[in-house]
Short mmCIF file of C-alpha atoms in Angstrom, two decimals:
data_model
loop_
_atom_site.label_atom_id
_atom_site.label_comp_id
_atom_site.label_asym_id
_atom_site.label_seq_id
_atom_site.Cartn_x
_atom_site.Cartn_y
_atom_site.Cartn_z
CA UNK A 3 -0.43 5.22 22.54
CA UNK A 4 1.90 3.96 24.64
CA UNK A 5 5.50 5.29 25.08
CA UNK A 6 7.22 4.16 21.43
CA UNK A 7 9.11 1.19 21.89
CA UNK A 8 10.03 1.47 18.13
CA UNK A 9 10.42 4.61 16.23
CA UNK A 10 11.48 4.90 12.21
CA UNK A 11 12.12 8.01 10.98
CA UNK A 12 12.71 8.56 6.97
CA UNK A 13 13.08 5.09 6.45
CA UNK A 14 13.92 4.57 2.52
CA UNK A 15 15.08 1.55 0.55
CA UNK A 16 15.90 2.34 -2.92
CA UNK A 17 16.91 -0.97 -5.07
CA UNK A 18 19.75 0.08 -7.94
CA UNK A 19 18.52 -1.17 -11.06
CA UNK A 20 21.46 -1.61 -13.37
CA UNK A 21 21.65 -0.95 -17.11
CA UNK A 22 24.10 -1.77 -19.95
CA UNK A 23 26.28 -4.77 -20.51
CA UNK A 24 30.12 -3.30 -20.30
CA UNK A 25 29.77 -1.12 -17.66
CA UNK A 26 26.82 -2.23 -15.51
CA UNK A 27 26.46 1.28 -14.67
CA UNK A 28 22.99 1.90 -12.70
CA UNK A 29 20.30 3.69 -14.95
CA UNK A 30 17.55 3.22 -12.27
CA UNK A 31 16.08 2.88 -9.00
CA UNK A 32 13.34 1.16 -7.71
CA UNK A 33 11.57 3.40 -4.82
CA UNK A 34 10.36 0.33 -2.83
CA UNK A 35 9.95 1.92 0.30
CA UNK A 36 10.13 6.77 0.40
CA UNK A 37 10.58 8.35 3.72
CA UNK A 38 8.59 6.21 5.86
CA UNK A 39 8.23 7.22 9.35
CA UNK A 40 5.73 5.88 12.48
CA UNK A 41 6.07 4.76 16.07
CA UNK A 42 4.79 1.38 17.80
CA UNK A 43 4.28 1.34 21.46
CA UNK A 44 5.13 -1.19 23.87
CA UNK A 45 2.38 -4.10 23.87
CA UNK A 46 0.64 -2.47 20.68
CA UNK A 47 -0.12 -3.74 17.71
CA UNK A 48 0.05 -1.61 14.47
CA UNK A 49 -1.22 -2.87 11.20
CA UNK A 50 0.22 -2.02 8.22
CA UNK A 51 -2.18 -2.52 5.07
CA UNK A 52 -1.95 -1.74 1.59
CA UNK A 53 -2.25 -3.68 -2.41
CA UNK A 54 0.27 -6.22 -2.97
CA UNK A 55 3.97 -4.23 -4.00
CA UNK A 56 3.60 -1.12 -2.12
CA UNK A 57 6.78 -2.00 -0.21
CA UNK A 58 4.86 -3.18 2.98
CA UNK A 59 6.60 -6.76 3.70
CA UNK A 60 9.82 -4.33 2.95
CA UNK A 61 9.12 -1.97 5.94
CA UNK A 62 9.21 -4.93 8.13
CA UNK A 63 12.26 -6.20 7.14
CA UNK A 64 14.38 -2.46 7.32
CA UNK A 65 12.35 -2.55 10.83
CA UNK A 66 15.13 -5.77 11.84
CA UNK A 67 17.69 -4.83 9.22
CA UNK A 68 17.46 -7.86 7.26
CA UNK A 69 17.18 -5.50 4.62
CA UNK A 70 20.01 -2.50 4.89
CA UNK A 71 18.15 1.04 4.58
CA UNK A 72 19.45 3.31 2.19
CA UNK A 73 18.28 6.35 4.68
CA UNK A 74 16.74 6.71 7.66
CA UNK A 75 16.69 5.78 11.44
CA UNK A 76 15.30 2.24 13.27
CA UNK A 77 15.57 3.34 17.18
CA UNK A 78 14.96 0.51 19.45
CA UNK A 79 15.32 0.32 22.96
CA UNK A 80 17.41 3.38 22.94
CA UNK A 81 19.65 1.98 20.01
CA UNK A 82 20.10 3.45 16.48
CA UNK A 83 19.61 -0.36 14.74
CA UNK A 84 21.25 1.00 11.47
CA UNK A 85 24.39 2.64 12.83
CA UNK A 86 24.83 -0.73 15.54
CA UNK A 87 28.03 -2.40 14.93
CA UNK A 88 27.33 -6.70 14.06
CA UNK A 89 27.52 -7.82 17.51
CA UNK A 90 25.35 -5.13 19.09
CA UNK A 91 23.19 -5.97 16.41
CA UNK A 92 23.12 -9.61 17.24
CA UNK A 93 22.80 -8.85 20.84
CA UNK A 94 19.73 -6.49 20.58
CA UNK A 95 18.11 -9.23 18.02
CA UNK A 96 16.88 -11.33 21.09
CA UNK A 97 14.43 -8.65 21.56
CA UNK A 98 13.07 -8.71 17.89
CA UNK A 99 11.73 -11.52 15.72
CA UNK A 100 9.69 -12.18 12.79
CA UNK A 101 7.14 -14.70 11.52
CA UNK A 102 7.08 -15.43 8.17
CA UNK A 103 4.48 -14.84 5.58
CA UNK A 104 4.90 -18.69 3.93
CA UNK A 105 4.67 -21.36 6.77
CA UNK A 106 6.11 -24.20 4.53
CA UNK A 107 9.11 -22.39 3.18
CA UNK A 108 10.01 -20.60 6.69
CA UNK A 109 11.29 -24.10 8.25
CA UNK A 110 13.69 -26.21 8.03
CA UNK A 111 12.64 -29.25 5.88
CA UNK A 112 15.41 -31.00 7.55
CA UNK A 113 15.33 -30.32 11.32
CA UNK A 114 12.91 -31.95 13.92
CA UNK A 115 10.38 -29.32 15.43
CA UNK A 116 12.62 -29.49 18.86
CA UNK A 117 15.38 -28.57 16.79
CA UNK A 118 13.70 -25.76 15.05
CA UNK A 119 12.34 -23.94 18.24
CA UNK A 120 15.79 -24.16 19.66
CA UNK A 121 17.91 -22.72 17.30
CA UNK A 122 17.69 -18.82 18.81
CA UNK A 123 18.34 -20.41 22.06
CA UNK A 124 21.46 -22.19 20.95
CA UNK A 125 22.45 -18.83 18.68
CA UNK A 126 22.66 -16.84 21.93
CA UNK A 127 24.32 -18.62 24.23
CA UNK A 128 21.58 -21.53 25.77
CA UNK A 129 22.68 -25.23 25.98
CA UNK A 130 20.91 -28.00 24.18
CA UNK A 131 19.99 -29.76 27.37
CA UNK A 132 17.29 -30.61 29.56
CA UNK A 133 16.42 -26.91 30.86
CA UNK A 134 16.58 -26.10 26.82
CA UNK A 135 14.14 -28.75 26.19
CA UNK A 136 11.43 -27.96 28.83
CA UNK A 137 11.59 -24.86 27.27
CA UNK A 138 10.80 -26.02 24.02
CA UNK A 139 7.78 -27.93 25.27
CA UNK A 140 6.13 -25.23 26.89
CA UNK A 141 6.58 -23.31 23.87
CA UNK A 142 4.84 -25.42 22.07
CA UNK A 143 2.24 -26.23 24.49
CA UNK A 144 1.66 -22.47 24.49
CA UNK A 145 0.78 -22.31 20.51
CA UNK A 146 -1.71 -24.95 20.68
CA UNK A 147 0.21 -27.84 19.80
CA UNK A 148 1.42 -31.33 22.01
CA UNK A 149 5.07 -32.71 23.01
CA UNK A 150 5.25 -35.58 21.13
CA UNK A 151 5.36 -33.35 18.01
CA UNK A 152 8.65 -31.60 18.76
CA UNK A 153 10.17 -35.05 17.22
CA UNK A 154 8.40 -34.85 13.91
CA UNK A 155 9.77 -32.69 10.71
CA UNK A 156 7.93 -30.09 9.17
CA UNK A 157 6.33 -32.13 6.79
CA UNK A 158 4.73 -33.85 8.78
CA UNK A 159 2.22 -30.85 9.71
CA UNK A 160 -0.48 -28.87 8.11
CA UNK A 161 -0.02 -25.44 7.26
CA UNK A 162 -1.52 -24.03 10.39
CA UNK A 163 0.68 -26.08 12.68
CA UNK A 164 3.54 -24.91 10.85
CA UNK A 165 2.37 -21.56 11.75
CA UNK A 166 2.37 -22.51 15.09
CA UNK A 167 5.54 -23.77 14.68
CA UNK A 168 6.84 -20.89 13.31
CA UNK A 169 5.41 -18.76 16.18
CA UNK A 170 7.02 -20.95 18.71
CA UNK A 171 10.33 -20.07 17.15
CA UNK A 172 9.61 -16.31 17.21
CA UNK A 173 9.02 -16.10 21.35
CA UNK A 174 11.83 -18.62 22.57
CA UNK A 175 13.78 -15.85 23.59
CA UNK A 176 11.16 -13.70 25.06
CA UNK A 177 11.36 -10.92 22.25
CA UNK A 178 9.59 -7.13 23.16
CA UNK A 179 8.93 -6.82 19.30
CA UNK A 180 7.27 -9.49 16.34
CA UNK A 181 6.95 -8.34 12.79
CA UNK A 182 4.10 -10.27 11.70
CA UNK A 183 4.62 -10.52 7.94
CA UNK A 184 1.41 -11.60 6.09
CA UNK A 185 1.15 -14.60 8.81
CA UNK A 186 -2.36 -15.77 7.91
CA UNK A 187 -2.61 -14.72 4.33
CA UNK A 188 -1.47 -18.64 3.37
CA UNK A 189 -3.88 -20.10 5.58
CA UNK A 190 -7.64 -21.33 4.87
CA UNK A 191 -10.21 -18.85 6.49
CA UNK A 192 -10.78 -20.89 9.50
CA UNK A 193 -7.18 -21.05 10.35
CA UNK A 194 -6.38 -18.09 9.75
CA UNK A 195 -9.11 -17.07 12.58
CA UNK A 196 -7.17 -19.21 14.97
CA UNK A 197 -3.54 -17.94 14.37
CA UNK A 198 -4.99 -14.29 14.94
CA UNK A 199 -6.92 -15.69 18.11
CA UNK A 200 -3.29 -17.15 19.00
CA UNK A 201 -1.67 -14.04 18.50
CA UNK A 202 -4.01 -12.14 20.36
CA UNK A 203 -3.93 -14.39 23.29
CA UNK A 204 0.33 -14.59 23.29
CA UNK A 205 0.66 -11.07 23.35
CA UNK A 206 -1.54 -10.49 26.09
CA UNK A 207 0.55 -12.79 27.89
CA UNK A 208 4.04 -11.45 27.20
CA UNK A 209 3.24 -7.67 26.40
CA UNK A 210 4.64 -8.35 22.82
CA UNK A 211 4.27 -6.00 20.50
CA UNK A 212 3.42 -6.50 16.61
CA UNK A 213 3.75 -4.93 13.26
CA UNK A 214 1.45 -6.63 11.55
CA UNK A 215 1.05 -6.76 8.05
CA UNK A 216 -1.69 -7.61 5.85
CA UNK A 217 -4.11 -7.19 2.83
CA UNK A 218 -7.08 -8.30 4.31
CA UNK A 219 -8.54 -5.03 6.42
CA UNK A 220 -10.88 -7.91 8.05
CA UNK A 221 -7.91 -9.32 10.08
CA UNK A 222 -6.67 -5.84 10.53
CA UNK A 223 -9.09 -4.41 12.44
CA UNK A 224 -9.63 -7.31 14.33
CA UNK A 225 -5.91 -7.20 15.94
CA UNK A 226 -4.55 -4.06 15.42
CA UNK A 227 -4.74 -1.08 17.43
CA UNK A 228 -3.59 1.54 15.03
CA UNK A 229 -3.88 0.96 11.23
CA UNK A 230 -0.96 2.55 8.94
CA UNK A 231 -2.20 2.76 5.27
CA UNK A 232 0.74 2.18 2.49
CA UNK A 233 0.73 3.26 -1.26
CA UNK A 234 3.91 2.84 -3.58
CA UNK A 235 6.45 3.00 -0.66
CA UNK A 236 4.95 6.34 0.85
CA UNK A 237 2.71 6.03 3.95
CA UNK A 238 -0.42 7.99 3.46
CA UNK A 239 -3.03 7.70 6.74
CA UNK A 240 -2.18 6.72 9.67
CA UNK A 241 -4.88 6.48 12.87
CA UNK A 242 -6.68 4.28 15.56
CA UNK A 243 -8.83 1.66 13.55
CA UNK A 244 -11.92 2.78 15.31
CA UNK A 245 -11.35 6.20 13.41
CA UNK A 246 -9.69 4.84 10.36
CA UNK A 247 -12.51 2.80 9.45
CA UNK A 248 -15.21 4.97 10.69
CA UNK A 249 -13.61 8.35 8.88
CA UNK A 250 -11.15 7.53 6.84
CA UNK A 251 -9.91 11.00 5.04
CA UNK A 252 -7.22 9.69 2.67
CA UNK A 253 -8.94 9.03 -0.76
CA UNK A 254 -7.07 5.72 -0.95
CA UNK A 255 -8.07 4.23 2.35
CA UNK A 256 -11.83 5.01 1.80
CA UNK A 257 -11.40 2.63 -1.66
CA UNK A 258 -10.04 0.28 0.03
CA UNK A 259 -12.76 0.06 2.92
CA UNK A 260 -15.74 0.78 0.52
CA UNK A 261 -13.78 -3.32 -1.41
CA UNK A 262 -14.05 -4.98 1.92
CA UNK A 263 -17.04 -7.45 1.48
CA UNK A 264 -19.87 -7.32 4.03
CA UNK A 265 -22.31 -9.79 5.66
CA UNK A 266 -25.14 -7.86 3.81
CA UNK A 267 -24.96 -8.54 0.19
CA UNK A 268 -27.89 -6.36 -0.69
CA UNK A 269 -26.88 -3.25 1.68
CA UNK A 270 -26.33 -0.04 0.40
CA UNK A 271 -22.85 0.86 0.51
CA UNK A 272 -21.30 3.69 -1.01
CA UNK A 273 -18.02 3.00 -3.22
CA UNK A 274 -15.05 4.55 -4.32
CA UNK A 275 -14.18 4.12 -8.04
CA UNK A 276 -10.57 3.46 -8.55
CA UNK A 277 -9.08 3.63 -11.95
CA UNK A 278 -6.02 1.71 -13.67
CA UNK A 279 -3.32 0.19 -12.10
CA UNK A 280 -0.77 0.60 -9.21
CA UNK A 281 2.18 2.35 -11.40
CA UNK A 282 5.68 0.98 -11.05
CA UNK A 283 8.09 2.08 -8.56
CA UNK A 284 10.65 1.90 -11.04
CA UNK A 285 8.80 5.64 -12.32
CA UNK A 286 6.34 6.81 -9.61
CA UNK A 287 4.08 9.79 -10.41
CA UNK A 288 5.32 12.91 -9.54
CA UNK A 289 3.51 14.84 -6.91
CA UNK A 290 1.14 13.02 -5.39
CA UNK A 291 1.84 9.26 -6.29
CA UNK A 292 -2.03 8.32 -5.45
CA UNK A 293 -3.30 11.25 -7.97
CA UNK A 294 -3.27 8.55 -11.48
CA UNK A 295 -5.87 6.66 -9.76
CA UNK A 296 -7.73 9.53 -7.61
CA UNK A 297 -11.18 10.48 -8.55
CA UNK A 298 -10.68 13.75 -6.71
CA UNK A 299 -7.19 14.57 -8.23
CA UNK A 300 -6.54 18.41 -8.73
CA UNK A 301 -3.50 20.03 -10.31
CA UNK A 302 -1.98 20.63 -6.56
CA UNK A 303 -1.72 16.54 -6.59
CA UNK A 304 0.19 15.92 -10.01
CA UNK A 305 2.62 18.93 -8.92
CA UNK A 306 3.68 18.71 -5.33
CA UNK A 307 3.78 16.07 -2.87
CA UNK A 308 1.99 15.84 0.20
CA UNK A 309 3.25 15.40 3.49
CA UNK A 310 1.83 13.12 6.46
CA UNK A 311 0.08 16.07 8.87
CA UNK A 312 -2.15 15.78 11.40
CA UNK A 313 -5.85 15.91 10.71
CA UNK A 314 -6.97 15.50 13.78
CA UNK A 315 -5.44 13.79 17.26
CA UNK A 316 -3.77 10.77 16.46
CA UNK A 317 -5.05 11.03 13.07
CA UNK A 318 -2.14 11.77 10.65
CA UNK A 319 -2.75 11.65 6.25
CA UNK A 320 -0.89 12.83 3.74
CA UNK A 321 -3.70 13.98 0.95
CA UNK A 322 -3.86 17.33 -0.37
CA UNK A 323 -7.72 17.28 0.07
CA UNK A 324 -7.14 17.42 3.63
CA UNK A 325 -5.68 20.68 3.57
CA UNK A 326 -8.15 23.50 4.48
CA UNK A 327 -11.82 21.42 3.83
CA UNK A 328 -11.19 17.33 4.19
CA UNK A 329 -11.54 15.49 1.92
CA UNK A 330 -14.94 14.68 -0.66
CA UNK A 331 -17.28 11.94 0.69
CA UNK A 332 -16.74 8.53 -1.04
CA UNK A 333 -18.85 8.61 -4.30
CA UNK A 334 -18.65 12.39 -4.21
CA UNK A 335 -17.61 13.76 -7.89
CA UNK A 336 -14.24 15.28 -7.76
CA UNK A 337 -12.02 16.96 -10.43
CA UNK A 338 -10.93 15.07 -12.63
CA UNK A 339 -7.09 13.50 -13.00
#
């Protein structure tokens, strides 16, 4: 990798959950995201995968504190983003940008498409005039879509161009960083193949670099570089997707490679059985928070927690299996929960 343009370190966001009706005195706390911690190099894309809830779309959102952490460190650049005063903060946001999971609900209903791109411009500091709107036209030119739209409202475009749209936004003021949040999971197949295509292309072009998150381990490994694996706010394997999804050790990630469909309905594949449902974060498992669902759970997992080591070079998991023998093959019988 890279030298690490972005590094968190314990990154936690615990949501009070308050109780009573006098006092309104919290009685809970929901663990959305537990001492997260990883590093994204300059130009690099990391993916960041894992079932709907586990606090993933969170992570990017601490990442450009539009979410305040309750622990932990963002450095950027050379800046601490959570101890930055507000105009620091503002200052250093030119650099960092996000595109939003829902391309209809992400713009403006009421501003023109010219307008739209614009807006960071005008925020820091750029007139609305000529200079401003050549600007805007390459931009769009650059996402795939023609000058005579930057007149026309949102509506006016399919979801895919609103995408676009969307990513035009994001790189009008040249940012070193995009978190990607779910960007294609609203799109039809086909368009979501293009969006990652654009992505691909645009950050080639400008050395951008992405947190990318995502469901679908399809898209994944087609854009990423190195895959980080999220269960119920923890992160438990981190790697290069060539390894991750050739070896994955974490008992977790090899279920949720062994789902992904292939082109071969009748080939062999081997699966990983996983019981029950994600708990809540309101009450995560003790230990282990994987180890409900784990067909290779021992008493080690319901008792202590495991920490993200490294397995091999530039292969990091957090799984108690790990630890002295790796982990059972998938399908491999295991002790039970």
């Amino acid at each position: 990798m890279s030298e690490a343009l972005l590094r968190a370190t314990g990154l936690t966001k615990h949501y009070p959950i308050p109780g009573g009706t006098v006092l309104r005195r919290t009685m809970s706390l929901l663990r959305a995201v537990d001492d997260v911690s990883f590093e994204i190099g300059a130009g690099e894309t990391l993916g960041l995968v894992g079932e709907s809830g586990c606090g993933k779309s969170t992570v990017g959102r601490l990442l450009l504190r539009l979410v305040e952490p309750t622990a932990g460190r963002v450095e950027f650049m050379g800046d601490d983003l959570v101890r930055l005063a507000p105009d620091a903060l503002r200052a250093r946001r030119r650099d960092m940008q996000i595109i939003f999971q829902d391309p209809f609900g992400a713009l403006n209903p009421r501003m023109r498409v010219e307008d739209i791109v614009m807006e960071p411009l005008l925020i820091h500091g750029a007139r609305p005039d000529e200079a401003s709107r050549r600007r805007v036209a390459d931009l769009l030119g650059r996402v795939g879509l023609a000058k005579r739209h930057a007149g026309r409202y949102p509506h006016e475009f399919s979801g895919g161009q609103r995408q676009r749209i969307g990513i035009a936004r994001a790189l009008s003021l040249n940012p070193k960083f995009i978190v990607c949040d779910e960007p294609v999971s609203a799109l039809d197949v086909s368009v979501q193949a293009q969006i990652v295509n654009l992505l691909q292309d645009l950050q080639e072009e400008f050395g951008v670099a992405y947190l990318f998150i995502a469901h679908d381990l399809g898209v994944v490994k087609h854009i990423s570089d190195r895959v980080a694996v999220m269960y119920l706010g923890k992160l438990v394997e981190i790697a290069d997707k060539k390894t991750l999804y050739a070896a994955p050790l974490h008992p977790y990630t090899q279920a949720l490679i062994a789902a992904v469909p292939v082109a071969k309905p009748r080939a062999r594949r081997r699966k990983a059985a996983l019981a029950g449902e994600i708990p809540s974060a309101l009450d995560p498992p003790s230990g282990c928070r994987f180890h409900t669902r784990c067909p290779h759970a021992m008493a080690i997992c319901r008792e202590v927690e495991p920490k993200l080591v490294t397995a091999a070079s530039g292969h990091d998991v957090a799984c108690h299996l790990v630890e002295g023998r790796g982990p059972p093959e998938v399908g491999e019988s295991g002790p039970a929960a």
